[in-house]
Short mmCIF file of C-alpha atoms and ligand atoms in Angstrom, two decimals:
data_model
loop_
_atom_site.label_atom_id
_atom_site.label_comp_id
_atom_site.label_asym_id
_atom_site.label_seq_id
_atom_site.Cartn_x
_atom_site.Cartn_y
_atom_site.Cartn_z
CA MET Z 1 7.72 -32.36 -25.00
CA PHE Z 2 9.08 -30.29 -22.60
CA PHE Z 3 7.18 -28.29 -19.57
CA LYS Z 4 9.00 -25.40 -18.23
CA SER Z 5 8.61 -25.49 -14.95
CA LYS Z 6 6.60 -22.97 -12.98
CA GLU Z 7 8.64 -20.17 -11.15
CA THR Z 8 8.72 -20.09 -7.35
CA PRO Z 9 7.10 -16.43 -6.77
CA ALA Z 10 10.52 -16.88 -4.24
CA ALA Z 11 12.35 -16.82 -7.53
CA ARG Z 12 10.09 -13.93 -9.49
CA ILE Z 13 10.58 -11.76 -7.49
CA ALA Z 14 14.70 -12.62 -7.21
CA ARG Z 15 14.54 -12.26 -11.34
CA ILE Z 16 12.44 -8.76 -11.25
CA GLU Z 17 14.61 -7.38 -8.44
CA LYS Z 18 17.41 -8.75 -10.55
CA GLN Z 19 16.41 -6.78 -13.98
CA PHE Z 20 15.24 -3.69 -11.41
CA PRO Z 21 16.33 -3.27 -8.65
CA MET Z 22 15.03 -1.44 -5.85
CA PRO Z 23 17.98 1.84 -4.36
CA PRO Z 24 19.71 0.57 -1.70
CA GLY Z 25 17.90 3.35 0.00
CA GLU Z 26 14.53 2.60 -0.37
CA LEU Z 27 14.80 -1.11 1.38
CA LYS Z 28 16.33 1.05 3.91
CA ARG Z 29 13.49 3.15 4.42
CA LEU Z 30 11.44 -0.05 4.40
CA GLU Z 31 12.68 -1.88 7.50
CA GLY Z 32 11.64 2.02 9.48
CA ARG Z 33 8.56 1.05 8.55
CA ARG Z 34 7.66 -1.81 9.86
CA TRP Z 35 6.70 -0.15 13.27
CA ILE Z 36 3.62 1.23 11.71
CA LEU Z 37 1.89 -2.42 11.13
CA ASN Z 38 2.35 -3.63 14.94
CA HIS Z 39 -1.02 -1.52 15.92
CA VAL Z 40 -2.79 -4.26 12.86
CA PRO Z 41 -4.38 -7.04 15.03
CA LYS Z 42 -3.99 -10.20 13.65
CA GLY Z 43 -6.07 -12.07 11.38
CA GLY Z 44 -8.13 -9.71 10.43
CA VAL Z 45 -9.95 -8.04 6.03
CA GLY Z 46 -7.22 -4.95 4.81
CA ALA Z 47 -5.81 -3.40 2.03
CA GLU Z 48 -3.19 -1.50 0.67
CA ILE Z 49 -4.41 1.13 -1.37
CA GLY Z 50 -0.69 1.51 -3.94
CA VAL Z 51 1.32 -1.28 -3.60
CA PHE Z 52 3.90 -0.49 -7.05
CA ARG Z 53 5.82 -3.84 -6.37
CA GLY Z 54 4.93 -4.75 -3.04
CA HIS Z 55 7.20 -4.42 -1.01
CA PHE Z 56 5.35 -3.68 1.86
CA SER Z 57 2.63 -5.88 0.83
CA ASN Z 58 5.28 -8.53 2.29
CA LEU Z 59 5.74 -6.41 5.18
CA ILE Z 60 1.39 -6.81 5.86
CA CYS Z 61 1.86 -10.39 5.55
CA GLN Z 62 4.78 -11.11 7.49
CA ILE Z 63 3.72 -8.69 10.31
CA ALA Z 64 0.16 -8.04 10.43
CA LYS Z 65 -1.06 -11.52 8.94
CA PRO Z 66 -4.06 -10.80 7.87
CA LYS Z 67 -6.78 -13.26 6.82
CA LYS Z 68 -7.40 -11.42 3.74
CA LEU Z 69 -5.98 -8.52 1.64
CA TYR Z 70 -6.86 -6.40 -1.25
CA LEU Z 71 -4.06 -4.87 -3.28
CA ILE Z 72 -5.30 -1.99 -5.38
CA ASP Z 73 -2.99 -0.35 -8.41
CA PRO Z 74 -3.82 1.06 -11.12
CA TRP Z 75 -0.25 -0.79 -12.54
CA THR Z 76 -0.32 -0.91 -16.47
CA THR Z 77 -3.12 1.05 -16.97
CA ILE Z 78 -1.47 3.68 -17.00
CA GLY Z 79 0.96 2.92 -19.39
CA ALA Z 80 3.68 0.17 -20.37
CA THR Z 81 5.84 2.61 -17.44
CA PHE Z 82 5.05 4.80 -14.03
CA GLY Z 83 6.51 7.64 -15.62
CA TRP Z 84 7.99 8.92 -12.53
CA GLY Z 85 12.07 9.18 -14.14
CA LYS Z 86 13.12 8.24 -10.94
CA GLU Z 87 16.05 6.46 -9.58
CA TYR Z 88 12.68 4.40 -7.52
CA THR Z 89 11.00 3.55 -10.77
CA ASN Z 90 15.36 2.61 -12.21
CA PHE Z 91 14.79 5.85 -13.95
CA ASP Z 92 11.71 4.53 -15.84
CA THR Z 93 12.37 1.28 -16.77
CA LEU Z 94 10.46 -0.53 -14.33
CA THR Z 95 7.16 -1.95 -16.47
CA THR Z 96 4.28 -1.22 -14.83
CA GLU Z 97 3.74 -5.57 -15.41
CA ALA Z 98 6.88 -5.85 -13.60
CA ALA Z 99 5.68 -4.09 -10.88
CA ARG Z 100 2.24 -6.35 -10.65
CA GLU Z 101 4.18 -9.30 -11.08
CA GLN Z 102 6.10 -9.01 -8.19
CA SER Z 103 3.49 -7.90 -6.27
CA ARG Z 104 1.45 -10.76 -6.66
CA ALA Z 105 4.99 -12.66 -6.29
CA SER Z 106 5.16 -11.15 -2.84
CA VAL Z 107 1.06 -12.07 -1.49
CA GLU Z 108 1.32 -15.56 -2.66
CA GLN Z 109 4.64 -16.49 -0.87
CA HIS Z 110 2.16 -16.40 2.15
CA GLU Z 111 -0.15 -18.82 1.62
CA ASP Z 112 -2.13 -18.32 4.53
CA VAL Z 113 -3.22 -14.58 3.00
CA GLU Z 114 -5.91 -14.79 0.75
CA CYS Z 115 -5.32 -12.14 -1.44
CA VAL Z 116 -7.34 -10.25 -4.37
CA ILE Z 117 -5.85 -8.07 -6.60
CA ILE Z 118 -7.49 -5.29 -8.21
CA GLU Z 119 -6.07 -3.27 -10.68
CA ASP Z 120 -7.63 0.04 -10.68
CA ILE Z 121 -7.54 3.43 -8.93
CA TYR Z 122 -9.64 4.00 -5.63
CA PRO Z 123 -11.83 5.01 -4.59
CA ARG Z 124 -13.11 4.24 -8.34
CA CYS Z 125 -13.44 0.29 -7.19
CA ALA Z 126 -14.37 0.59 -4.10
CA SER Z 127 -17.65 -1.50 -4.83
CA GLN Z 128 -15.09 -3.87 -5.72
CA ILE Z 129 -13.86 -4.55 -2.27
CA VAL Z 130 -16.89 -6.33 -0.76
CA GLU Z 131 -16.68 -6.63 3.13
CA PRO Z 132 -15.82 -4.58 5.69
CA LEU Z 133 -12.23 -3.59 6.33
CA ASP Z 134 -10.59 -3.83 9.65
CA PHE Z 135 -7.45 -2.09 8.49
CA ALA Z 136 -6.82 -0.13 4.66
CA TYR Z 137 -3.19 1.33 4.71
CA LEU Z 138 -3.01 4.60 1.98
CA ASP Z 139 -0.19 5.23 0.07
CA ALA Z 140 -1.60 5.97 -3.14
CA SER Z 141 -1.81 9.60 -4.16
CA HIS Z 142 0.21 11.61 -2.16
CA LYS Z 143 -1.82 14.98 -3.33
CA TYR Z 144 -3.73 16.67 -0.47
CA ALA Z 145 -7.01 16.40 -2.53
CA PRO Z 146 -7.22 12.93 -3.91
CA THR Z 147 -6.00 11.99 -0.23
CA LEU Z 148 -9.03 14.01 1.23
CA ASN Z 149 -11.58 12.02 -0.75
CA GLU Z 150 -9.20 8.39 -0.52
CA LEU Z 151 -9.84 8.80 3.64
CA ARG Z 152 -13.91 9.96 3.19
CA HIS Z 153 -14.29 7.02 1.46
CA LEU Z 154 -12.35 4.54 3.47
CA ASP Z 155 -14.39 6.70 6.50
CA LYS Z 156 -16.76 4.48 5.15
CA GLN Z 157 -15.21 0.82 4.21
CA VAL Z 158 -13.28 0.68 7.81
CA LYS Z 159 -15.02 -0.92 10.37
CA PRO Z 160 -15.67 0.49 13.57
CA GLY Z 161 -12.73 0.50 15.89
CA GLY Z 162 -10.78 -0.62 12.30
CA LEU Z 163 -7.29 1.22 11.52
CA ILE Z 164 -6.02 3.45 8.61
CA LEU Z 165 -2.35 3.93 8.08
CA GLY Z 166 -0.44 5.63 5.76
CA ASP Z 167 2.74 6.81 4.62
CA ASP Z 168 4.61 10.07 3.84
CA TRP Z 169 3.72 12.25 7.28
CA ALA Z 170 5.31 14.90 6.13
CA PRO Z 171 4.42 17.79 9.11
CA ASP Z 172 7.12 20.48 6.60
CA PRO Z 173 4.87 22.92 3.84
CA ALA Z 174 8.39 22.23 2.51
CA ASN Z 175 7.69 18.07 1.69
CA GLN Z 176 6.60 17.60 -1.41
CA HIS Z 177 3.96 14.59 0.15
CA HIS Z 178 3.26 18.02 2.61
CA GLY Z 179 -0.61 16.99 1.15
CA VAL Z 180 -0.78 13.99 2.70
CA PHE Z 181 -0.35 15.88 6.39
CA VAL Z 182 -3.03 18.12 5.77
CA ALA Z 183 -5.21 16.02 4.31
CA VAL Z 184 -5.26 13.70 7.46
CA GLN Z 185 -5.46 16.71 10.06
CA GLU Z 186 -8.65 17.96 8.24
CA PHE Z 187 -10.37 14.61 7.66
CA VAL Z 188 -9.94 13.68 12.11
CA ALA Z 189 -10.94 17.26 12.31
CA ALA Z 190 -13.74 16.64 10.18
CA THR Z 191 -15.01 12.76 11.70
CA ASP Z 192 -14.11 10.77 14.95
CA TRP Z 193 -11.09 9.11 13.63
CA GLU Z 194 -7.89 10.25 15.82
CA ILE Z 195 -4.30 9.75 15.66
CA ILE Z 196 -2.56 7.36 17.21
CA ALA Z 197 0.41 6.97 16.12
CA ALA Z 198 2.76 9.16 13.53
CA GLY Z 199 6.61 10.23 13.17
CA PRO Z 200 9.08 7.61 12.78
CA ALA Z 201 10.03 6.51 8.68
CA ALA Z 202 6.62 9.24 7.72
CA GLN Z 203 3.61 6.49 9.11
CA TRP Z 204 0.65 7.26 10.28
CA ALA Z 205 -2.13 5.55 12.25
CA LEU Z 206 -5.70 6.47 12.70
CA ARG Z 207 -8.56 5.23 15.16
CA ARG Z 208 -12.15 5.59 14.77
CA LYS Z 209 -12.11 7.52 18.66
CA LEU Z 210 -14.75 4.82 20.61
CA LYS Z 211 -17.75 6.37 22.09
CA ALA Z 212 -18.10 7.65 25.50
C1 LIG L 1 4.64 5.32 -3.28
S1 LIG L 1 3.44 4.43 -4.49
C2 LIG L 1 3.94 2.43 -3.00
C3 LIG L 1 4.34 1.82 -2.30
C4 LIG L 1 3.62 0.33 -1.28
N1 LIG L 1 2.60 0.92 -0.81
C5 LIG L 1 5.35 0.72 -0.82
O1 LIG L 1 5.32 0.66 -0.15
O2 LIG L 1 6.18 -0.45 -1.44
C6 LIG L 1 2.54 4.03 -5.19
C7 LIG L 1 1.56 3.44 -5.91
O3 LIG L 1 0.22 4.37 -6.27
C8 LIG L 1 -0.29 3.70 -7.38
N2 LIG L 1 -1.34 4.90 -7.10
C9 LIG L 1 -1.52 6.35 -7.14
N3 LIG L 1 -2.33 6.80 -7.20
C10 LIG L 1 -3.95 5.59 -6.51
C11 LIG L 1 -4.35 5.12 -6.54
N4 LIG L 1 -5.60 7.07 -6.36
N5 LIG L 1 -5.62 3.96 -6.06
C12 LIG L 1 -4.39 2.73 -5.80
N6 LIG L 1 -3.65 3.26 -6.48
C13 LIG L 1 -2.53 4.29 -6.80
C14 LIG L 1 0.89 3.87 -7.76
O4 LIG L 1 0.61 3.24 -9.58
C15 LIG L 1 2.18 3.42 -7.30
O5 LIG L 1 2.17 2.08 -7.64
#
């Protein structure tokens, strides 16, 4: 009787990358995004909201070395493919199942990290995050109103002194992701959060102001 050997996480990632190559420009941009994770204290509990294929999840594990990481993305619940039709999704041939499998394999490479995969949209799944977070990386809806809503929920889920970080910092009103910038500005103006870093490779980070 033959048993197929279980593929290692690295082999699963290589297989999926071969079938659906990530555009080289995105891989280059990924390297440029690493710096923001130097703000995250090591050994915490974190969440990545909007995971896609787990490339940044892998960096979170490598650099922030969390003890626990929630990965939240709707993946297959939105359909067989993402429906964006761009090079980023291999012109909509990348399946949501393959993206979820690659994400899972990316974190399984890091045996010290307890990973919880939630296949749903945030904040609908907020109650599945069962402890206060040290940090959350937001890279999900990219639109003004949903981003503001996501930030308001994270305000309740991230510990005092914790961090909210994210992608797509776009001060230019002509940029398709400018809504994220506007939502963050409105959020910090209305709360005790402050921007501690923003700019290179469109990364940003917020921390709750310390009480005087
Ligand atoms: C730009 S990709 C994330 C990329 C990933 N963070 C990285 O750096 O490699 C955006 C992802 O957000 C997911 N998404 C969209 N709306 C969401 C929501 N409300 N909650 C969680 N994920 C969401 C999409 O399915 C997609 O996979």
